[in-house]
Backbone as ProteinMPNN parsed JSONL, in Angstrom:
{"seq_chain_A": "MATLTSNQTAATPLLERNLAALAARNADIADALRGTTALALDWSTAADGSRAAACDGRLLASRHAPREEAASLADSVDLRDRAVVAVLGFGLGYHIAALCERLGRTGLVIVLEPDLGLLRAVLSEID", "coords_chain_A": {"N_chain_A": [[1.065, -0.878, 0.063], [0.103, 1.901, -0.238], [2.645, 4.925, 0.195], [1.815, 7.47, 3.318], [1.614, 11.397, 3.029], [1.933, 14.931, 4.674], [0.488, 16.29, 3.781], [-1.575, 15.597, 2.444], [-3.487, 15.486, 4.406], [-5.823, 17.013, 4.601], [-8.306, 19.63, 2.729], [-8.205, 20.693, -0.283], [-8.929, 23.523, -2.198], [-10.191, 22.692, -5.241], [-11.132, 20.055, -3.873], [-13.308, 20.773, -1.966], [-15.38, 21.986, -3.856], [-15.308, 19.396, -5.067], [-16.402, 18.045, -3.918], [-18.888, 19.184, -2.392], [-20.177, 19.322, -4.768], [-20.877, 16.402, -5.747], [-22.378, 16.645, -3.324], [-25.243, 17.251, -3.638], [-26.396, 15.005, -4.723], [-25.846, 12.471, -3.505], [-25.484, 12.848, -0.666], [-23.751, 11.297, 2.068], [-21.81, 10.212, 0.969], [-20.272, 12.457, -0.261], [-20.258, 13.15, 3.209], [-18.659, 10.913, 4.077], [-16.753, 10.176, 2.834], [-14.903, 14.093, 2.889], [-14.52, 12.495, 6.188], [-12.262, 10.658, 5.08], [-9.149, 9.028, 4.361], [-6.633, 10.917, 2.237], [-5.277, 8.671, -0.12], [-2.213, 7.979, -1.078], [-0.645, 9.017, -4.856], [0.954, 9.106, -7.276], [1.272, 11.738, -9.189], [1.317, 11.945, -12.347], [2.739, 13.969, -15.217], [0.559, 13.26, -18.636], [1.021, 12.399, -22.316], [-0.47, 13.484, -23.326], [-0.894, 15.887, -21.683], [-2.438, 16.175, -20.026], [-3.43, 15.148, -16.789], [-2.256, 11.896, -15.099], [-2.033, 8.954, -13.042], [-0.18, 6.656, -10.146], [-0.604, 3.618, -8.924], [1.269, 2.343, -5.559], [2.698, 1.959, -8.628], [0.534, 0.796, -10.245], [-0.839, 1.836, -13.425], [-3.487, 4.74, -13.45], [-5.044, 5.071, -15.32], [-4.587, 6.175, -19.342], [-0.994, 7.079, -19.841], [-0.677, 8.274, -21.966], [-3.152, 9.289, -23.106], [-5.133, 9.788, -22.038], [-7.956, 11.477, -22.368], [-8.753, 11.334, -24.899], [-8.939, 8.362, -25.39], [-10.23, 7.266, -22.933], [-12.083, 8.698, -24.687], [-12.617, 6.941, -26.203], [-13.36, 4.594, -25.666], [-16.022, 5.158, -23.906], [-17.44, 5.57, -26.706], [-17.648, 3.005, -27.502], [-19.554, 1.736, -26.211], [-22.948, 1.148, -26.235], [-25.263, 3.037, -26.395], [-27.692, 3.476, -26.834], [-30.08, 1.766, -26.548], [-29.691, 1.317, -24.583], [-30.315, 3.15, -21.021], [-28.685, 3.805, -18.694], [-25.61, 2.82, -17.133], [-23.259, 1.187, -15.813], [-19.74, 0.873, -13.978], [-17.24, 0.016, -13.091], [-15.598, 0.306, -10.863], [-13.283, 4.442, -10.901], [-10.803, 4.682, -11.575], [-9.779, 7.911, -12.847], [-10.934, 8.473, -13.523], [-11.608, 10.451, -16.113], [-13.152, 8.421, -18.017], [-15.433, 8.44, -16.343], [-16.119, 10.864, -16.699], [-16.822, 11.041, -19.604], [-18.477, 9.121, -20.313], [-20.932, 9.787, -18.74], [-21.163, 12.815, -20.705], [-21.725, 11.574, -23.222], [-24.348, 11.095, -21.823], [-25.385, 12.784, -21.518], [-28.658, 13.864, -20.449], [-29.825, 11.701, -20.2], [-29.548, 9.555, -19.197], [-27.934, 7.287, -17.642], [-24.875, 6.845, -15.103], [-23.49, 5.3, -13.351], [-21.493, 4.526, -10.79], [-18.745, 2.549, -8.842], [-17.369, 2.25, -6.721], [-14.873, 1.502, -4.698], [-12.717, 2.24, -3.399], [-12.013, 4.772, -0.889], [-10.753, 6.445, -0.289], [-8.605, 6.216, -2.836], [-10.211, 8.292, -4.302], [-10.79, 10.222, -3.083], [-8.3, 11.326, -2.875], [-8.327, 11.204, -5.921], [-10.637, 12.866, -6.336], [-8.962, 15.6, -5.26], [-7.4, 16.904, -7.414], [-8.613, 16.524, -9.981], [-10.519, 17.633, -11.674]], "CA_chain_A": [[0.019, -0.135, -0.044], [1.164, 3.921, -0.912], [1.918, 6.105, 2.279], [0.783, 9.593, 2.716], [2.017, 12.723, 3.179], [0.742, 15.07, 6.083], [-0.758, 18.1, 2.482], [-3.018, 14.012, 1.188], [-5.653, 14.994, 4.841], [-5.91, 18.711, 4.235], [-8.954, 18.909, 2.173], [-8.006, 21.077, -1.123], [-10.11, 24.411, -2.323], [-10.643, 21.691, -6.165], [-11.614, 18.296, -3.194], [-14.512, 20.579, -1.115], [-16.02, 21.987, -4.842], [-15.77, 18.218, -5.578], [-17.603, 17.248, -2.849], [-20.135, 20.036, -2.818], [-20.774, 18.839, -6.334], [-21.27, 14.922, -4.915], [-23.217, 15.678, -2.428], [-25.967, 17.139, -4.186], [-27.002, 14.09, -5.016], [-25.113, 12.014, -3.263], [-24.92, 13.626, 0.548], [-24.23, 10.279, 2.342], [-20.457, 9.317, 0.049], [-19.631, 13.373, 0.147], [-19.405, 13.831, 4.204], [-17.088, 9.851, 3.823], [-14.691, 10.988, 1.359], [-14.481, 14.79, 3.75], [-13.197, 11.409, 6.578], [-11.184, 9.247, 4.663], [-7.395, 10.067, 4.342], [-6.273, 10.595, 0.398], [-4.277, 7.643, -0.971], [-1.075, 7.791, -1.75], [-0.459, 8.567, -5.895], [2.387, 9.255, -8.347], [1.151, 12.145, -10.401], [2.345, 12.815, -13.469], [1.49, 14.419, -17.071], [0.077, 12.26, -19.735], [1.862, 12.783, -23.108], [-1.656, 14.96, -24.431], [-0.816, 17.277, -21.7], [-3.15, 15.633, -19.315], [-2.956, 14.732, -15.38], [-1.433, 10.749, -14.356], [-1.454, 8.648, -11.309], [0.092, 5.2, -11.123], [-1.254, 3.81, -7.231], [2.338, 1.552, -6.017], [3.711, 1.312, -10.102], [0.05, 0.693, -11.474], [-1.203, 3.416, -14.001], [-5.214, 4.686, -13.006], [-5.01, 5.73, -16.565], [-3.999, 5.884, -19.869], [-0.416, 7.771, -19.679], [-0.486, 8.575, -23.206], [-3.82, 10.455, -24.091], [-5.978, 9.525, -21.725], [-9.417, 11.391, -22.282], [-9.004, 10.566, -25.952], [-8.65, 6.552, -24.977], [-11.615, 6.894, -22.431], [-13.488, 8.82, -25.936], [-12.764, 6.199, -26.768], [-13.781, 3.861, -24.558], [-17.634, 6.03, -24.286], [-17.948, 5.34, -28.113], [-17.714, 1.612, -27.825], [-20.757, 2.209, -26.035], [-24.144, 1.257, -27.075], [-26.445, 3.946, -25.882], [-29.633, 3.744, -27.785], [-30.678, 0.356, -26.587], [-29.033, 2.066, -22.866], [-29.943, 4.258, -20.323], [-28.387, 3.463, -17.512], [-23.58, 2.439, -17.225], [-22.459, 0.594, -14.032], [-19.008, 1.379, -13.742], [-16.581, -0.59, -11.988], [-13.653, 1.768, -10.701], [-13.638, 5.129, -10.832], [-9.403, 5.373, -11.494], [-8.701, 8.819, -12.513], [-12.415, 8.859, -13.925], [-12.096, 10.171, -17.853], [-14.515, 7.601, -18.968], [-16.781, 7.788, -15.898], [-16.711, 12.473, -17.319], [-16.778, 11.021, -21.43], [-19.226, 8.412, -20.568], [-21.564, 11.152, -18.738], [-21.834, 13.818, -21.327], [-22.47, 10.89, -24.276], [-25.602, 10.343, -21.498], [-26.287, 13.698, -21.331], [-29.268, 14.249, -18.655], [-30.786, 10.808, -21.167], [-29.577, 8.806, -18.556], [-27.642, 7.511, -15.446], [-24.224, 6.187, -14.948], [-23.451, 4.885, -11.358], [-20.229, 4.164, -10.812], [-18.39, 1.351, -7.941], [-15.541, 2.397, -6.428], [-15.264, 0.712, -3.305], [-11.241, 2.338, -2.231], [-12.809, 6.078, -0.963], [-9.232, 7.485, 0.022], [-8.467, 6.658, -4.015], [-11.589, 8.558, -4.415], [-10.541, 11.281, -2.368], [-7.275, 11.805, -4.018], [-8.484, 11.958, -7.319], [-10.497, 14.678, -6.381], [-8.325, 16.27, -5.358], [-6.012, 16.328, -8.001], [-9.074, 16.351, -11.045], [-12.478, 18.321, -11.066]], "C_chain_A": [[0.669, 0.808, 0.021], [1.319, 4.201, 0.404], [2.005, 6.165, 1.793], [1.481, 10.183, 2.872], [1.506, 13.28, 3.779], [0.544, 15.947, 4.572], [-1.711, 16.886, 2.931], [-4.001, 14.585, 2.202], [-6.365, 16.068, 5.017], [-6.959, 18.289, 3.224], [-8.73, 19.779, 1.038], [-9.227, 22.15, -1.445], [-11.054, 23.513, -3.767], [-11.063, 20.442, -5.399], [-13.117, 19.498, -2.519], [-15.283, 21.131, -2.84], [-16.365, 21.239, -5.905], [-16.561, 18.368, -5.034], [-18.324, 18.368, -2.975], [-20.81, 19.255, -3.681], [-21.387, 17.309, -5.848], [-22.282, 14.961, -4.611], [-24.556, 16.353, -2.454], [-26.747, 16.261, -4.491], [-26.317, 12.883, -4.078], [-24.535, 12.155, -1.28], [-23.654, 12.925, 0.957], [-21.93, 10.47, 2.005], [-19.405, 10.753, 0.077], [-18.844, 13.885, 1.798], [-18.417, 11.885, 4.332], [-16.388, 9.583, 3.863], [-14.21, 12.226, 2.431], [-13.31, 13.834, 5.299], [-12.344, 10.666, 6.717], [-9.77, 10.69, 4.08], [-7.179, 9.397, 3.177], [-5.688, 9.23, -0.154], [-3.319, 8.144, -1.377], [-0.462, 8.309, -3.52], [0.317, 9.825, -6.036], [1.63, 10.111, -9.676], [1.911, 12.573, -11.299], [1.161, 14.255, -14.734], [1.852, 13.87, -17.856], [0.966, 12.895, -20.983], [0.663, 13.87, -23.497], [-2.322, 15.601, -23.04], [-2.13, 16.237, -19.383], [-2.812, 15.19, -18.297], [-3.046, 12.723, -15.331], [-1.793, 10.718, -13.201], [-1.005, 7.813, -11.455], [-0.754, 5.808, -9.023], [0.001, 2.202, -7.26], [2.62, 0.759, -8.021], [2.564, 0.876, -10.133], [-1.038, 1.775, -12.121], [-2.98, 3.036, -13.337], [-5.748, 5.27, -13.938], [-3.907, 5.763, -17.296], [-2.354, 6.923, -19.945], [0.553, 8.817, -21.285], [-1.184, 9.608, -23.352], [-5.174, 9.386, -23.131], [-7.249, 10.027, -21.868], [-9.301, 10.758, -23.957], [-8.625, 8.61, -26.252], [-10.074, 6.183, -23.938], [-12.765, 7.199, -22.457], [-13.895, 8.145, -25.72], [-13.595, 4.309, -26.729], [-15.498, 3.812, -24.69], [-17.959, 6.02, -24.787], [-18.24, 3.92, -27.471], [-19.455, 1.457, -27.162], [-21.862, 1.598, -25.817], [-25.156, 1.997, -26.681], [-27.26, 4.167, -25.979], [-30.486, 2.561, -26.778], [-30.45, 0.453, -24.307], [-29.653, 3.091, -21.911], [-29.824, 4.283, -18.966], [-26.901, 2.431, -17.538], [-23.69, 2.023, -15.938], [-20.81, 0.384, -14.637], [-18.553, 0.689, -12.772], [-14.584, -0.573, -11.756], [-13.752, 3.099, -11.695], [-11.903, 6.071, -12.2], [-9.414, 6.82, -11.867], [-10.095, 9.997, -13.199], [-12.77, 10.206, -15.685], [-13.572, 10.039, -18.084], [-15.719, 7.582, -17.455], [-17.508, 9.646, -17.161], [-17.202, 12.59, -19.44], [-18.229, 10.164, -21.923], [-20.361, 9.154, -19.848], [-22.138, 11.919, -20.445], [-22.006, 13.678, -22.625], [-23.626, 10.872, -23.49], [-26.264, 11.732, -22.214], [-27.024, 13.673, -19.859], [-30.693, 13.668, -19.333], [-30.644, 9.978, -20.395], [-28.956, 8.619, -17.03], [-26.122, 6.208, -16.188], [-23.537, 6.118, -13.283], [-22.191, 4.134, -11.773], [-19.626, 3.935, -9.298], [-16.996, 1.7, -7.944], [-15.744, 2.605, -5.158], [-13.483, 1.604, -1.559], [-11.956, 4.302, -2.559], [-11.338, 7.247, -0.535], [-8.197, 7.047, -1.864], [-9.716, 7.613, -5.012], [-11.265, 9.646, -4.455], [-9.728, 12.39, -3.107], [-7.404, 11.864, -5.277], [-9.123, 13.257, -7.418], [-9.892, 15.727, -5.367], [-7.606, 17.083, -5.859], [-6.907, 17.439, -9.147], [-10.059, 17.031, -11.245], [-13.496, 16.89, -12.018]], "O_chain_A": [[1.857, 0.727, 0.331], [0.628, 3.952, 1.392], [2.185, 5.804, 0.63], [2.543, 9.563, 2.933], [0.38, 12.832, 3.995], [0.097, 16.81, 5.326], [-2.596, 17.141, 3.748], [-5.179, 14.58, 1.844], [-7.471, 16.062, 5.558], [-6.946, 17.153, 2.751], [-9.908, 20.112, 1.165], [-10.369, 21.861, -1.087], [-12.283, 23.489, -3.695], [-11.423, 19.551, -6.169], [-14.179, 18.888, -2.649], [-16.061, 20.205, -3.068], [-17.007, 21.477, -6.928], [-17.602, 18.843, -5.488], [-18.396, 18.585, -4.185], [-21.833, 18.616, -3.437], [-22.591, 17.307, -5.59], [-23.184, 14.191, -4.942], [-25.212, 16.193, -1.425], [-27.931, 16.583, -4.584], [-26.966, 11.984, -4.613], [-23.509, 11.681, -0.791], [-22.574, 13.385, 0.588], [-21.077, 10.793, 2.832], [-18.199, 10.645, 0.3], [-17.787, 14.488, 1.981], [-17.3, 12.005, 4.835], [-15.52, 8.986, 4.499], [-13.209, 11.889, 3.064], [-12.134, 14.078, 5.565], [-11.767, 10.131, 7.664], [-9.542, 11.858, 3.767], [-7.305, 8.211, 2.873], [-6.313, 9.137, -1.211], [-3.534, 8.974, -2.26], [0.648, 7.777, -3.548], [0.403, 10.904, -5.45], [1.399, 9.612, -10.778], [2.884, 13.324, -11.231], [0.093, 14.837, -14.923], [3.041, 13.714, -18.136], [1.634, 13.89, -20.702], [0.938, 14.989, -23.93], [-3.519, 15.85, -22.899], [-2.142, 16.043, -18.167], [-1.725, 14.624, -18.411], [-4.172, 12.308, -15.606], [-1.942, 11.637, -12.396], [-0.965, 7.456, -12.632], [-1.085, 6.797, -8.368], [0.004, 1.32, -8.119], [2.683, -0.398, -8.437], [2.897, -0.303, -10.014], [-1.876, 2.401, -11.473], [-3.533, 1.997, -12.976], [-6.758, 5.954, -13.777], [-2.756, 5.596, -16.892], [-2.807, 8.026, -20.252], [1.561, 9.487, -21.508], [-0.687, 10.702, -23.62], [-5.888, 8.501, -23.602], [-8.071, 9.172, -21.538], [-9.818, 9.658, -24.154], [-8.16, 7.988, -27.206], [-10.788, 5.188, -24.06], [-13.595, 6.533, -21.837], [-15.015, 8.009, -25.226], [-14.06, 3.423, -27.446], [-16.167, 2.946, -25.254], [-19.137, 6.327, -24.602], [-19.301, 3.869, -26.849], [-20.381, 1.043, -27.86], [-21.791, 1.347, -24.614], [-26.197, 1.342, -26.636], [-27.852, 5.038, -25.341], [-31.625, 2.827, -26.396], [-30.9, -0.117, -23.313], [-29.279, 4.207, -22.273], [-30.674, 4.697, -18.178], [-27.061, 1.284, -17.955], [-24.276, 2.663, -15.066], [-20.662, -0.23, -15.693], [-19.142, 0.597, -11.695], [-13.455, -0.953, -12.067], [-14.13, 3.05, -12.866], [-11.801, 7.033, -12.962], [-8.856, 7.348, -10.905], [-10.281, 11.207, -13.333], [-13.855, 10.601, -16.114], [-14.559, 10.758, -18.239], [-16.701, 6.84, -17.471], [-18.491, 9.769, -17.891], [-17.603, 13.486, -20.183], [-18.871, 10.223, -22.972], [-21.199, 9.203, -20.748], [-23.143, 11.639, -21.099], [-22.285, 14.608, -23.381], [-24.523, 10.578, -24.28], [-27.172, 11.84, -23.039], [-26.557, 13.556, -18.726], [-31.826, 14.151, -19.351], [-31.577, 9.179, -20.491], [-29.137, 9.175, -15.946], [-26.132, 5.337, -17.057], [-23.262, 6.955, -12.423], [-21.955, 3.404, -12.735], [-19.835, 4.823, -8.472], [-16.005, 1.571, -8.662], [-16.43, 3.438, -4.566], [-13.253, 1.624, -0.349], [-12.234, 4.895, -3.601], [-11.186, 8.468, -0.556], [-7.13, 7.64, -2.023], [-9.926, 7.493, -6.219], [-11.295, 10.294, -5.501], [-9.974, 13.486, -3.61], [-6.615, 12.579, -5.894], [-8.776, 14.274, -8.018], [-10.565, 16.588, -4.801], [-7.081, 17.977, -5.195], [-6.534, 18.587, -9.388], [-10.782, 16.633, -10.331], [-14.725, 16.865, -11.961]]}, "name": "protein", "num_of_chains": 1, "seq": "MATLTSNQTAATPLLERNLAALAARNADIADALRGTTALALDWSTAADGSRAAACDGRLLASRHAPREEAASLADSVDLRDRAVVAVLGFGLGYHIAALCERLGRTGLVIVLEPDLGLLRAVLSEID"}
């Protein structure tokens, strides 16, 4: 398991904005995240300029073009026959954003991310 640094326990303005947005529909999860310590991630910049991260050496998104690859994944889901998409794992959230953008207000994306420390770390760095 990755180690924590002291600045990962303090809430950032970006985290607070993300938690406020989350609380509008999932106040219990936002509250749980406020009380969770962020997982230590190794942050870097992907080749396309997007944020990238790894945890214990495992990439959480592409190191080359995470947004493009997330859009490609979202495009592979046939949304004509599906009003709900379930996703196992938040990662850095690029694939979630791409799916939500494609669905707009015509469907629902449900995300299962059991690691609250990971989710807090990502929401502290990515809007």
